[in-house]
Structure formats: C-alpha cells, structure tokens
Amino acid sequence: MRASTYGNLPSELNGFFGRGPELAELGRLLEASRLVTVTGVGGVGKSRLALRAARQVQERYCDGVWLAELSAVRDPELLDHAVSEALGLTDHTARPPREVLAEYLADRRALLVLDGVEQLVDACAELVRELLRRAPGLRVLAVGRRPLCLDGEQCFPLAPMAGPEAAELLEARAGAVVPGFALTEGNREAVDELCARLDGIPLAVELAAGRLRSLSVAQVLARLEDRFRLLTGGARGTLPRHQALRTAIGWSHELCTPQERLLWARLSVFAGQFDLDAAEYVCGGPELPQDDVLDVVGELLAQSLLVREEGPAGVRYRMLDTVREYGAGWLTAQGETERLRRRHRDWYMGLATWCELDWFSPRQAEVAARVDTELPNLRLALECCLEDPEEGHLGQYLAGTLWFYWAGCGRLAEGRHWLDRALEVTADHDGSRLKALWVLGYVAALQGDQVAALAALHECRDGAAAAGNPVAMAYAVHRLGCLALVSDEVERAGELFGAALERYREVGELNSNVLMCQVELALALAFQGDMAGALRLCHEVREICEDHGERWAKAYVLYVLGYAALGAGDLPGARALLVECVTINHAFHDLLGLVLAVELLALLTATEGDPAEAAVLQGAADRLWDSVGLRLFGSGYFNGPRLACKEQAGEALGEQRYEALAAEGRTLDADALAARALRGPARARVALPAPRTGGAAQQNRPADSREGSRRA
C-alpha cells in the first residue's frame, strides 16, 4: 500500500470568505461525533466549507486527512475502488476493496472526507457504517445534498451566505476579472440587491461576478430581473434557494452565445477532468467546428463555467457538478446525449489504444500519469460499452487494452472488476474476448488466484486455436508459463516461455509483454542454475529497454541481474542494480516488483554486515506482501532470499532483537519503505560471505520453504 501520513487535501485556488460561525460549529461537531454530514443545495459552498474545516483540524489526525471526490463515480461497485484510490492504497490481491480499506484503517487515526455522497447515498451509507464499525480511530466528514441517515450521524445543514459575506465574496471574485473593482457608495445598493436576489448562494454569486467583466452591477441586476420570472417557474413547493441557483445558472446560460451553450451542454458528458484534445473531438461538429472549441472554452473559463487545473498530465478543465447537471439537462433536451456518449467512448477507446502502444516507449511515466488522470472518463467509457450487449465486445477490448495499467501501475483489483464484468457479456468478436481472457489470466495470476487464472488462460488457448489467432495463443502460452514459474515448475515454465517467445517472433510481436517473457525465462534459467543463460537473456533485454526507453520491464531485468550479482559476491553491483529497481517499481506503484526487490535488498543488506537494517527491510516487505496477494506465491525459489535473510540477520541479532526490528519495519508504508531502501545500509562492520554461487534462492529448495505459501 502506498500512503502518506499527511493526507491529500488540495490547496485552495482562491480566497475563502466568511463562514466563521459555521466553521466553528463544524469543528465542534467533528470533535463530538465520528460522522458529520454537511448538507445543502448545490452551489451553497458545502465542499469549500468541509475542506476548510478539515484543514483546520488536520493536526488532530496522525494518519492524515483524506479527500475522496465521488461526483464522478456513478457505479456503486466502484465506490470502494474510488475511496481506496483517494487513500493512496494499492492492493494486488483478489480481496474485496472494502476488506482492504477496513483493514488499512482499522488501527489508524484519520479523517475521511467523502464529497458528493448524494449520487450513491445508499452505497456510501453502507460503506461508512462498515468502516466506522471496524476502525475506531476513524472519523468521516460527508458532503452531499442529503444525509446518510446512519446512527450517530450529526447533520450540519449549510445555509446560504449572509448579505455582507456574499457582497464580500462578489467583490473579491469580481476583482479577479475587473482590476480595481470595489464596493462603493455608488454600487453598494445594487450589489446588496443582487446578492439578495441570488439568496447568497456562493456559486450563484461567483457566476454573477464573472459577468462583471462585460457588464456593470446595475446591468447584471437588470438582466437578472428580466429573466427572474421565466427562469424560476419550477414546480410548486420548490425552495427559493433552489430557484435562485437555477436562476443564476440559467441566466448565465441565457447570456452565453449559441456556441457557448452548445459546448456547455456537450462538455457535460465528461466525468471529472478533460483536456482540450478530448473536448475538440467529442464536442466538435458542424455547429461547432473543432478549430473554434479552444476560443469557446476560453469564454466558458472567463464566465466561471469551467475551471482550469494543472497536474502531471498537463492543463485540464473541469465543470462544477451543478453546472454539469444543468448542461446535461440541455443535452438531453436536444436529444444528443447518446450520440455524445458514444463519441466520448470512442475517444477514450482511442486514447487507451494509443497509451497501450506508447507504453513501450520513453513516455511510460507520461502514459501512467495520463491514465491515472483519465480514469473517471475511462470508467465512464467502460460503462457505456457494457450497457449495450451489442457493444460488449468494445468493453472487452477496452478492459483488455488497459492491461499495462492494471498490471504495471498497481490497479489489479479494479482491472479484475472490469475484466470479470466484460467477460460476462456474450459477444461475437473473438479477438476482443481472447484479449480480455489472457489479461484476466495475467491479473488473476498476479493476485495469486491460480484457479481463475488457469480457467481464463485455458479458455483463451482453446479459443485461439479454434479461431486461428496466433497472437492470443502466444499470450496464453506465455501466461501459463508464469503460473508454472510461481508454482516452482521451473522446467515446464522454461519450455512454455520458450514456446511463447517463438510464437511472438513468428507474429512480429515486440512490446513490454515480450520483454517480460524473456525476463521470466531468465528467472527460470537462474532457478535451475543456468546463470550464464539467464545473464545472456537479461543483457539482451536491458539493451532493448534502453533503446526504447522502456522502464517497467527493465526493473524486472534489474531484479534478475541483482539476484545474479549477489550470488556472485558483487555486493556494490547488486546494490546499484536493486536501488534502481526499487526506484522504478515505486514510481509505477508496482507492488509485486517492489516487494521482490526489497526482499533481495534485505538479504544483500544482511550480507553487507547490517543485520538490523536487514531485519527492518524484511519486516516492511512482510507487510507489503499483504497487499500483493499469495505470499511469495507459495514458491520455494521466490522465498529463498527471505529465508536466507532471516537466517543471517537472526543469527547475528538473536531471535528477540530480529523480531523487534522486523516489527518496526512492518509499520512502514510503501513510500517510507522505498525511502528507507534507497538510503542504503549503515556502515558495515563485517561483511558476511555472499550467498553461494548459483543465486540467492538456491540455498532453499522448494520443498523446504512452504511457510510462505499461506494467503496474506
């Protein structure tokens, strides 16, 4: 699991105004209750208030304050994944994400902020109930338009701003678009009336402030007056503040040009953030040429209808939920929702295809960051594919195409979810189904679920033979070799890897999977004592990786080379290789690669003469295995470094001291572990003899090391 003790609260992009009494009361409720829900109409400032309150109490929570934004989550089955993602948890196992969440939070003192619970209120209530029951140190601050209705819940209905606060907010936001704008005797009455007309709803006030770029306060008020009756003619009994919010948004809509209205409606199909390229493709058309989209986006930004954000994937745009809902209503009224959803799906299928190809390039880190950012939209595209049985093959294709993300970036649990769902669909497109099958077999194998992996891979192999699909056959044979390797059937594994590589060559396949097949063959050779053959393969793969800028497969090459260097007594060389391996695996959040490297690094550290640090690293690796799945796959070969480390360090320290230091290591999360591993050992006192030639694991035959075979 990767996590930080500080949380993930975003910084405030602009000033926070007023709400002093509300903040004080919310802080008091958080002190008194384990579940507090801030409720109120959309646009009233619930999220801003909750985040400000969370920042103010942040120091009370030694295990962090964490924000999970749920507005883009529409499938209840993805709720647990979204919260895990917000907490920074990476779990490779087949365990339900809720079990992982509850276990992680069980002994922590943390505050979890759930923003946007109204979309999945029943699912959120069930999750919160379970987490609070199993994690006594957890507090939850929920934000939504309705409460969760749980025992012990304290509701905090947030009212609109008082007149003076609303005027202060308008002055500040208007000053950002009209330099020098200030409340004066000449405009104060109009400002007060405008804020009163908008019932002090912050979103409405901010939208009005955006209009002051081209209108005076009096003109804004006059235009609002002209449209007030028309735009608030809703159903009887509608709350005035609901009417005011719709008035403000509807009035902003009325003031938009036809192209701006059209883009606003079409942008509502995106979930979360999106970039300009996506907006141009999805939203462009005869009425709105792609070349015009950038200018129209600029106008929507100027009117506060879009928010501009920057992150690892570059400049992105986002709509506030209330603004998006309004646009979605217009899109439905125009009869364009289904067409735009298909265009959205097509764009993200194309993006996934490009990312799969670009994964085998120097842009791997960029691809990983891009898919991380696009995950809400990729989920939406997967949903779109799987809603229509006739397009289920597209869902199979998309879930399979994202193999590099599921396996290479620590998303096995979510990948398993989508692959299982996609394969429930009966489709007549053999290629898409076969790809989803071998990817499912790969994911299940990495989770330690050999039964599911074998079933998927055998179906893939048989289907590939029947369909005459040599590519799918190559992947099925390759992944069956992986299962043989982790089952200690190293001779059979070597045969399968060799057969897969021959098939890859026949079809001209060269990518990260092919390189991994060579690395896995090298491991099979090393485990059989053929270190020369293993090194020959690894040097070839390392050269290809460096030529193509491939880093993910390279990390596994470095692991095998480090394994060989340690066995040969080259301790400095082994450390350099393993440090680079840990760095890469941690950057990609590949927990399997990370834990294997740390196990070997712990043995190296003991051999260098620092048994105390070795014990800490081994303890940290033990904890990390809990997030990977079947501990060491039940493999004697993979278990060898662990047993050798425990033997060497335990003999030097004594059993009691070793266990105490290992317990210290088990408190380290993935970030802390990576930092610890990279800093190196203390100055060695006396270096111990290196493990015998033939590899670190050769000291421990498979039959002697089944203690690691239990499921974590």
Short mmCIF file of N, CA and C in Angstrom, two decimals, residues 91-97 99-100 412-413 416 443-444 446-449 452 626-630 711:
data_model
loop_
_atom_site.label_atom_id
_atom_site.label_comp_id
_atom_site.label_asym_id
_atom_site.label_seq_id
_atom_site.Cartn_x
_atom_site.Cartn_y
_atom_site.Cartn_z
N ASP A 91 -3.58 -2.34 -3.90
CA ASP A 91 -3.70 -3.71 -3.43
C ASP A 91 -3.76 -4.65 -4.62
N HIS A 92 -2.84 -5.62 -4.65
CA HIS A 92 -2.77 -6.56 -5.77
C HIS A 92 -3.61 -7.81 -5.54
N THR A 93 -4.22 -7.94 -4.37
CA THR A 93 -4.87 -9.20 -4.05
C THR A 93 -6.25 -9.29 -4.68
N ALA A 94 -6.84 -10.46 -4.55
CA ALA A 94 -8.21 -10.66 -5.02
C ALA A 94 -9.22 -10.34 -3.93
N ARG A 95 -8.74 -9.81 -2.78
CA ARG A 95 -9.66 -9.46 -1.70
C ARG A 95 -10.58 -8.33 -2.14
N PRO A 96 -11.81 -8.28 -1.63
CA PRO A 96 -12.69 -7.15 -1.93
C PRO A 96 -12.05 -5.85 -1.45
N PRO A 97 -12.14 -4.77 -2.23
CA PRO A 97 -11.54 -3.49 -1.82
C PRO A 97 -12.02 -3.01 -0.46
N GLU A 99 -12.67 -4.80 2.13
CA GLU A 99 -11.89 -5.51 3.14
C GLU A 99 -10.52 -4.86 3.30
N VAL A 100 -9.93 -4.48 2.18
CA VAL A 100 -8.62 -3.81 2.22
C VAL A 100 -8.73 -2.47 2.93
N LEU A 412 -4.61 -3.80 -9.99
CA LEU A 412 -5.10 -5.15 -10.27
C LEU A 412 -6.54 -5.35 -9.84
N ALA A 413 -6.91 -4.84 -8.66
CA ALA A 413 -8.27 -5.08 -8.17
C ALA A 413 -9.31 -4.46 -9.08
N ARG A 416 -9.44 -6.36 -12.39
CA ARG A 416 -10.19 -7.62 -12.24
C ARG A 416 -11.69 -7.35 -12.31
N VAL A 443 -3.83 -10.96 -14.72
CA VAL A 443 -4.19 -10.24 -13.50
C VAL A 443 -4.46 -11.22 -12.36
N ALA A 444 -5.22 -12.27 -12.64
CA ALA A 444 -5.54 -13.25 -11.59
C ALA A 444 -4.27 -13.94 -11.10
N LEU A 446 -1.25 -12.65 -10.99
CA LEU A 446 -0.53 -11.70 -10.14
C LEU A 446 -1.20 -11.55 -8.77
N GLN A 447 -2.52 -11.79 -8.73
CA GLN A 447 -3.23 -11.75 -7.46
C GLN A 447 -3.08 -13.05 -6.67
N GLY A 448 -2.45 -14.05 -7.27
CA GLY A 448 -2.32 -15.33 -6.60
C GLY A 448 -3.54 -16.21 -6.73
N ASP A 449 -4.46 -15.86 -7.61
CA ASP A 449 -5.69 -16.64 -7.81
C ASP A 449 -5.45 -17.59 -8.99
N ALA A 452 -8.66 -19.13 -11.04
CA ALA A 452 -9.25 -18.22 -12.04
C ALA A 452 -8.29 -18.00 -13.20
N ASP A 626 1.15 -8.35 2.14
CA ASP A 626 -0.28 -8.38 2.44
C ASP A 626 -1.09 -7.69 1.36
N SER A 627 -0.47 -6.76 0.64
CA SER A 627 -1.17 -6.04 -0.43
C SER A 627 -0.94 -6.67 -1.79
N VAL A 628 -0.08 -7.67 -1.85
CA VAL A 628 0.24 -8.28 -3.14
C VAL A 628 -0.61 -9.51 -3.40
N GLY A 629 -0.84 -10.30 -2.36
CA GLY A 629 -1.66 -11.48 -2.56
C GLY A 629 -1.02 -12.68 -1.92
N LEU A 630 -0.96 -13.79 -2.65
CA LEU A 630 -0.39 -15.01 -2.12
C LEU A 630 1.08 -14.77 -1.82
N ARG A 711 -2.10 -17.54 2.29
CA ARG A 711 -2.61 -16.29 1.75
C ARG A 711 -2.59 -15.25 2.85
#
